[in-house]
């Protein structure tokens, strides 16, 4: 299922086999929470080099509901995405007061922001939903605490995440679908390690680190990741949830992570942030008003082959839909190419040099 091809330091290049094809790792998944990546069609998404996407099972359960998806023959067919796909469980929605009512041992009470109707989600119910949707990889329901939580709450979340993971594992019966467990523990090293060990002991197909990149400092996040990696067996893919800045992708691959998802890339693109080989630029700055160069002169994406900074800035300033499309497309293309180049550098045992050179350019936190 997961084959490690080469390691360079702690960095890993591998292949993850799924029902809808093999994913080359490390890889980045754009977020298609509702079954679509904002401003980008799936045809365009494939052209960015995207191998895999992640949707949200809980959102699909609410809207449009499972009946029509079953009728369509599963989520892949319903949205017409024929490549690998994850579904997240809804655990992340616990951080959103629009959704969360309360968490208890048996499960979590949510309110649908669409119609106000209350839903009680147990690990068993979440597995049933994810199996019905039929994505290649399902995520367990975890208890996600806010990053400012007291140690007492983090400890409770670690215990509950373990018990829910066990229940997910026991109730997940669709063997064609891979199941990944999620570890919590915030940035308290001891709790993080305990949670990773709990999840590893349950022998999932992959191990995810959840509850990171949600507001804690980058240093704290990195310590939590580095503490976790040695506990995860080599043959399990390691999924760092919520991470997606070019800096963090390359930097944490250096700790041994394989898989990422984040809405950062497309969200920041919509705000005018452009990734280039020479670092970030913000297209809204007045200096680009008369700049007829492409977004990134070294990029071979269709946007950079056809349109100028000045034109895309003009579209963005006037709120034209195509401006948002071009920005999102270019930035996704940049990140997917970065993943490919990172993978090649690992295969060729020159990752450390690649990382050092890249992080020199991307050393500041992207805003
Ligand atoms: Zn481009």
Coordinates of C-alpha atoms and ligand atoms in Angstrom, one line a residue:
X1 CA 0.0 0.0 0.0
X2 CA 2.8 2.4 0.9
X3 CA 6.2 1.8 -0.6
X4 CA 9.2 3.8 0.6
X5 CA 11.5 4.3 -2.3
X6 CA 14.3 6.4 -0.9
X7 CA 15.2 8.3 2.2
X8 CA 17.6 11.2 2.3
X9 CA 18.3 12.2 5.9
X10 CA 14.8 12.0 7.4
X11 CA 13.1 13.1 4.1
X12 CA 11.2 10.4 2.3
X13 CA 10.1 9.6 -1.3
X14 CA 7.6 6.9 -1.7
X15 CA 4.4 5.7 -3.4
X16 CA 1.0 5.4 -1.9
X17 CA -1.3 3.0 -3.7
X18 CA -5.1 3.7 -3.7
X19 CA -8.1 2.4 -5.6
X20 CA -7.9 5.4 -7.9
X21 CA -4.2 5.3 -8.7
X22 CA -0.8 5.6 -7.1
X23 CA 0.3 8.8 -5.4
X24 CA 3.9 9.8 -5.5
X25 CA 5.0 11.2 -2.2
X26 CA 5.6 13.7 -0.7
X27 CA 2.4 15.2 -2.0
X28 CA 0.1 18.2 -1.4
X29 CA -3.7 18.0 -1.5
X30 CA -5.8 21.1 -2.3
X31 CA -8.9 21.3 -0.2
X32 CA -12.2 20.6 -1.9
X33 CA -14.3 20.7 1.3
X34 CA -17.6 21.0 -0.6
X35 CA -16.4 19.0 -3.6
X36 CA -14.8 21.8 -5.5
X37 CA -11.5 23.8 -5.3
X38 CA -12.4 27.5 -5.4
X39 CA -12.2 29.1 -8.9
X40 CA -10.5 26.0 -10.4
X41 CA -12.2 23.2 -12.3
X42 CA -11.0 19.6 -11.9
X43 CA -9.7 19.7 -15.5
X44 CA -7.5 22.7 -14.6
X45 CA -6.6 21.1 -11.2
X46 CA -5.2 18.1 -13.0
X47 CA -3.1 20.4 -15.2
X48 CA -1.5 21.9 -12.0
X49 CA 0.0 18.5 -11.3
X50 CA -2.4 17.8 -8.4
X51 CA -2.6 14.0 -7.7
X52 CA -5.1 13.9 -4.9
X53 CA -7.7 16.1 -3.2
X54 CA -9.4 16.1 0.2
X55 CA -13.2 16.7 0.8
X56 CA -15.1 16.8 4.0
X57 CA -17.4 13.8 4.8
X58 CA -19.5 15.7 7.3
X59 CA -20.2 18.6 4.9
X60 CA -21.3 16.1 2.2
X61 CA -23.5 14.3 4.7
X62 CA -25.2 17.7 5.4
X63 CA -25.3 18.9 1.8
X64 CA -26.3 17.5 -0.6
X65 CA -26.8 14.4 1.6
X66 CA -25.8 10.8 1.1
X67 CA -28.8 9.7 -1.0
X68 CA -27.8 11.5 -4.2
X69 CA -24.2 10.5 -3.8
X70 CA -25.1 6.8 -3.4
X71 CA -27.3 7.2 -6.5
X72 CA -24.4 8.6 -8.4
X73 CA -22.3 5.6 -7.4
X74 CA -20.1 7.3 -4.8
X75 CA -18.3 10.6 -4.3
X76 CA -15.7 10.1 -7.1
X77 CA -18.5 9.7 -9.6
X78 CA -20.7 12.4 -8.1
X79 CA -18.1 15.1 -8.4
X80 CA -16.4 13.5 -11.5
X81 CA -12.9 13.3 -9.9
X82 CA -11.2 10.0 -11.0
X83 CA -7.9 10.4 -9.1
X84 CA -7.1 9.6 -5.5
X85 CA -9.2 11.3 -2.9
X86 CA -9.4 11.6 0.9
X87 CA -12.4 12.5 3.0
X88 CA -11.9 14.3 6.4
X89 CA -14.1 13.3 9.2
X90 CA -15.6 16.5 10.5
X91 CA -13.3 16.6 13.5
X92 CA -11.9 19.9 12.3
X93 CA -15.3 21.5 12.4
X94 CA -15.1 21.3 16.2
X95 CA -12.9 24.3 15.9
X96 CA -15.8 26.2 14.3
X97 CA -18.4 27.7 16.6
X98 CA -20.8 27.8 13.7
X99 CA -20.8 24.0 13.8
X100 CA -20.0 22.9 17.3
X101 CA -22.6 22.5 20.1
X102 CA -20.8 20.2 22.5
X103 CA -18.4 17.3 22.7
X104 CA -19.1 14.3 24.9
X105 CA -17.6 10.8 25.3
X106 CA -20.0 9.1 22.9
X107 CA -19.6 11.7 20.1
X108 CA -20.0 15.3 19.1
X109 CA -23.1 17.4 18.7
X110 CA -23.0 19.6 15.7
X111 CA -25.4 22.2 14.2
X112 CA -25.7 22.4 10.5
X113 CA -24.9 26.0 9.4
X114 CA -27.1 25.4 6.3
X115 CA -30.4 24.9 8.1
X116 CA -29.7 24.9 11.9
X117 CA -30.6 21.2 12.3
X118 CA -28.7 19.3 15.0
X119 CA -26.7 16.2 14.3
X120 CA -25.0 13.8 16.7
X121 CA -21.8 12.4 15.1
X122 CA -20.2 9.3 16.7
X123 CA -17.1 7.6 15.4
X124 CA -19.3 4.8 14.1
X125 CA -21.6 7.2 12.3
X126 CA -18.6 9.0 10.7
X127 CA -17.2 5.7 9.4
X128 CA -20.6 4.8 7.9
X129 CA -20.7 8.2 6.1
X130 CA -17.1 7.9 4.9
X131 CA -17.7 4.3 3.6
X132 CA -20.9 5.4 1.8
X133 CA -19.0 8.3 0.2
X134 CA -16.3 5.8 -0.8
X135 CA -13.2 8.0 -1.1
X136 CA -9.9 6.2 -1.3
X137 CA -8.8 7.2 2.2
X138 CA -11.0 7.9 5.1
X139 CA -9.9 9.9 8.2
X140 CA -10.9 8.9 11.8
X141 CA -13.0 11.2 13.9
X142 CA -10.7 12.9 16.4
X143 CA -11.3 15.3 19.3
X144 CA -9.7 18.6 18.1
X145 CA -8.9 21.1 20.8
X146 CA -8.1 24.8 20.1
X147 CA -4.4 25.6 20.2
X148 CA -4.9 27.8 23.4
X149 CA -6.3 24.8 25.3
X150 CA -5.1 24.1 28.9
X151 CA -3.1 20.9 29.4
X152 CA -6.2 19.4 31.1
X153 CA -8.3 19.8 27.9
X154 CA -5.4 18.5 25.7
X155 CA -5.1 15.4 27.9
X156 CA -8.8 14.8 27.6
X157 CA -8.6 15.2 23.8
X158 CA -5.7 12.7 23.7
X159 CA -7.7 10.1 25.6
X160 CA -10.9 10.7 23.6
X161 CA -9.0 10.7 20.3
X162 CA -7.6 7.3 21.3
X163 CA -11.0 5.9 22.2
X164 CA -12.7 7.3 19.1
X165 CA -9.9 6.0 16.9
X166 CA -10.4 2.5 18.3
X167 CA -14.1 2.7 17.7
X168 CA -13.5 4.0 14.1
X169 CA -11.1 1.1 13.4
X170 CA -13.6 -1.4 14.8
X171 CA -16.5 -0.1 12.8
X172 CA -14.7 0.5 9.5
X173 CA -15.4 -2.6 7.3
X174 CA -14.8 -1.4 3.7
X175 CA -11.4 -3.0 3.1
X176 CA -10.8 -1.2 -0.2
X177 CA -10.9 2.1 1.6
X178 CA -7.7 3.0 3.5
X179 CA -8.2 4.4 7.0
X180 CA -5.8 6.9 8.6
X181 CA -5.7 7.6 12.3
X182 CA -5.1 11.1 13.7
X183 CA -3.0 12.0 16.6
X184 CA -3.6 15.1 18.8
X185 CA -1.8 16.4 21.9
X186 CA -1.3 20.0 20.9
X187 CA 2.3 21.2 21.2
X188 CA 3.0 19.5 24.6
X189 CA 5.7 17.1 23.7
X190 CA 4.7 14.4 26.2
X191 CA 1.0 14.4 25.2
X192 CA 1.8 14.6 21.5
X193 CA 4.1 11.5 21.8
X194 CA 1.5 9.7 23.8
X195 CA -1.2 10.4 21.2
X196 CA 1.1 9.3 18.3
X197 CA 1.9 6.1 20.1
X198 CA -1.8 5.4 20.8
X199 CA -2.6 5.8 17.1
X200 CA 0.4 3.8 15.9
X201 CA -0.6 1.0 18.3
X202 CA -4.0 0.7 16.5
X203 CA -2.2 -0.1 13.2
X204 CA -3.9 2.3 10.8
X205 CA -3.0 2.5 7.1
X206 CA -1.5 5.9 7.8
X207 CA -0.8 8.3 10.7
X208 CA -1.9 11.9 10.6
X209 CA -0.8 14.7 12.9
X210 CA -3.9 16.8 13.6
X211 CA -4.4 20.0 15.6
X212 CA -1.3 21.7 14.3
X213 CA -0.9 24.8 12.2
X214 CA -4.0 26.2 13.9
X215 CA -2.5 29.3 15.4
X216 CA 0.5 28.0 17.5
X217 CA 4.0 29.3 16.6
X218 CA 5.9 27.6 13.9
X219 CA 8.7 26.6 16.4
X220 CA 6.1 24.8 18.6
X221 CA 4.6 23.1 15.6
X222 CA 8.0 21.9 14.4
X223 CA 8.9 20.6 17.9
X224 CA 5.7 18.6 17.9
X225 CA 6.4 17.1 14.5
X226 CA 10.0 16.2 15.2
X227 CA 8.9 14.5 18.5
X228 CA 6.3 12.5 16.6
X229 CA 8.2 11.2 13.6
X230 CA 10.5 8.6 15.3
X231 CA 7.4 6.9 16.8
X232 CA 5.8 6.2 13.4
X233 CA 6.9 3.0 11.7
X234 CA 8.7 3.6 8.4
X235 CA 6.1 1.8 6.3
X236 CA 3.3 4.1 7.3
X237 CA 2.6 7.3 5.4
X238 CA 2.8 10.4 7.7
X239 CA 0.1 13.1 7.0
X240 CA 0.7 16.6 8.4
X241 CA -2.8 18.1 8.4
X242 CA -3.4 21.7 7.7
X243 CA 0.1 22.6 6.4
X244 CA 0.6 24.2 3.1
X245 CA 3.0 27.2 3.0
X246 CA 5.9 26.5 0.7
X247 CA 8.3 27.0 3.6
X248 CA 6.5 24.6 5.9
X249 CA 6.1 22.0 3.2
X250 CA 9.8 21.8 2.4
X251 CA 11.0 22.3 5.9
X252 CA 8.8 19.5 7.4
X253 CA 9.5 17.1 4.6
X254 CA 12.9 17.4 6.1
X255 CA 11.5 15.9 9.4
X256 CA 9.9 12.9 7.5
X257 CA 6.4 14.0 6.6
X258 CA 4.8 12.7 3.3
X259 CA 1.4 14.2 2.9
X260 CA -0.2 17.6 3.3
X261 CA -3.5 19.5 2.8
X262 CA -4.2 23.1 3.3
X263 CA -6.5 25.9 2.0
X264 CA -3.6 28.3 2.5
X265 CA -2.4 28.1 -1.1
X266 CA -5.7 29.0 -2.7
X267 CA -6.8 31.4 0.0
X268 CA -3.7 33.4 -0.1
X269 CA -3.8 33.4 -3.9
X270 CA -7.2 35.0 -3.7
X271 CA -5.7 37.7 -1.6
X272 CA -3.1 38.4 -4.2
X273 CA -0.1 36.5 -2.8
X274 CA 2.0 35.1 -5.6
X275 CA 4.7 32.4 -5.2
X276 CA 7.7 32.8 -7.5
X277 CA 11.1 31.2 -7.7
X278 CA 12.5 34.4 -6.2
X279 CA 10.0 34.5 -3.2
X280 CA 6.6 35.9 -2.6
X281 CA 5.1 39.0 -4.1
X282 CA 1.7 40.7 -3.6
X283 CA 0.1 41.5 -6.9
X284 CA -1.9 44.3 -5.3
X285 CA 1.3 46.4 -4.7
X286 CA 1.3 49.5 -6.9
X287 CA 4.6 48.5 -8.5
X288 CA 2.9 45.8 -10.5
X289 CA 0.4 48.2 -12.1
X290 CA 2.7 48.7 -15.1
X291 CA 4.5 45.4 -14.9
X292 CA 4.1 43.4 -18.1
X293 CA 6.2 40.4 -16.9
X294 CA 4.4 37.1 -16.0
X295 CA 3.5 36.4 -12.4
X296 CA 6.7 34.3 -12.3
X297 CA 9.0 34.6 -15.3
X298 CA 10.4 31.2 -14.6
X299 CA 7.0 29.4 -14.4
X300 CA 5.6 27.4 -17.3
X301 CA 2.0 27.3 -16.2
X302 CA -0.6 28.5 -18.7
X303 CA -1.2 31.7 -16.7
X304 CA 2.4 32.7 -16.9
X305 CA 2.6 31.8 -20.6
X306 CA -0.3 34.1 -21.4
X307 CA -0.9 36.9 -19.0
X308 CA 1.0 39.7 -17.3
X309 CA 1.2 40.9 -13.7
X310 CA -0.4 44.2 -14.8
X311 CA -3.4 42.4 -16.4
X312 CA -4.0 40.0 -13.5
X313 CA -3.6 42.8 -11.0
X314 CA -6.2 44.8 -13.0
X315 CA -8.6 41.8 -12.9
X316 CA -8.0 41.3 -9.2
X317 CA -8.5 45.0 -8.3
X318 CA -11.9 45.0 -10.2
X319 CA -13.0 41.7 -8.6
X320 CA -13.1 39.8 -11.9
X321 CA -13.5 36.1 -11.4
X322 CA -10.7 35.3 -13.9
X323 CA -8.2 37.2 -11.8
X324 CA -8.9 34.9 -8.8
X325 CA -8.7 31.9 -11.1
X326 CA -5.3 32.8 -12.6
X327 CA -3.8 33.6 -9.2
X328 CA -5.1 30.3 -7.7
X329 CA -4.0 28.3 -10.7
X330 CA -0.5 29.7 -10.7
X331 CA 0.0 29.2 -7.0
X332 CA -1.2 25.6 -7.0
X333 CA 1.0 24.9 -10.0
X334 CA 3.9 26.4 -8.1
X335 CA 3.3 24.2 -5.1
X336 CA 2.8 21.0 -7.1
X337 CA 6.0 21.7 -9.0
X338 CA 7.7 22.3 -5.7
X339 CA 6.5 18.9 -4.4
X340 CA 7.8 17.2 -7.6
X341 CA 11.2 18.9 -7.4
X342 CA 11.4 18.1 -3.7
X343 CA 10.7 14.4 -4.5
X344 CA 13.4 14.3 -7.1
X345 CA 15.9 15.9 -4.8
X346 CA 15.2 13.1 -2.2
X347 CA 15.5 10.4 -4.9
X348 CA 18.8 11.9 -6.0
X349 CA 20.1 12.3 -2.4
X350 CA 20.5 16.0 -2.6
X351 CA 17.5 17.1 -0.5
X352 CA 19.5 19.0 2.2
X353 CA 21.0 21.3 -0.4
X354 CA 17.7 21.7 -2.1
X355 CA 16.0 22.6 1.2
X356 CA 18.7 25.0 2.3
X357 CA 18.6 26.9 -1.0
X358 CA 14.7 27.0 -1.1
X359 CA 14.3 28.1 2.6
X360 CA 16.9 30.9 2.0
X361 CA 14.4 32.4 -0.5
X362 CA 11.3 31.5 1.5
X363 CA 12.6 32.2 5.0
X364 CA 10.0 34.7 6.0
X365 CA 6.5 33.7 7.0
X366 CA 4.1 34.1 4.1
X367 CA 1.4 36.6 4.7
Ligands
LIG1 ZN1 2.7 30.4 -13.4

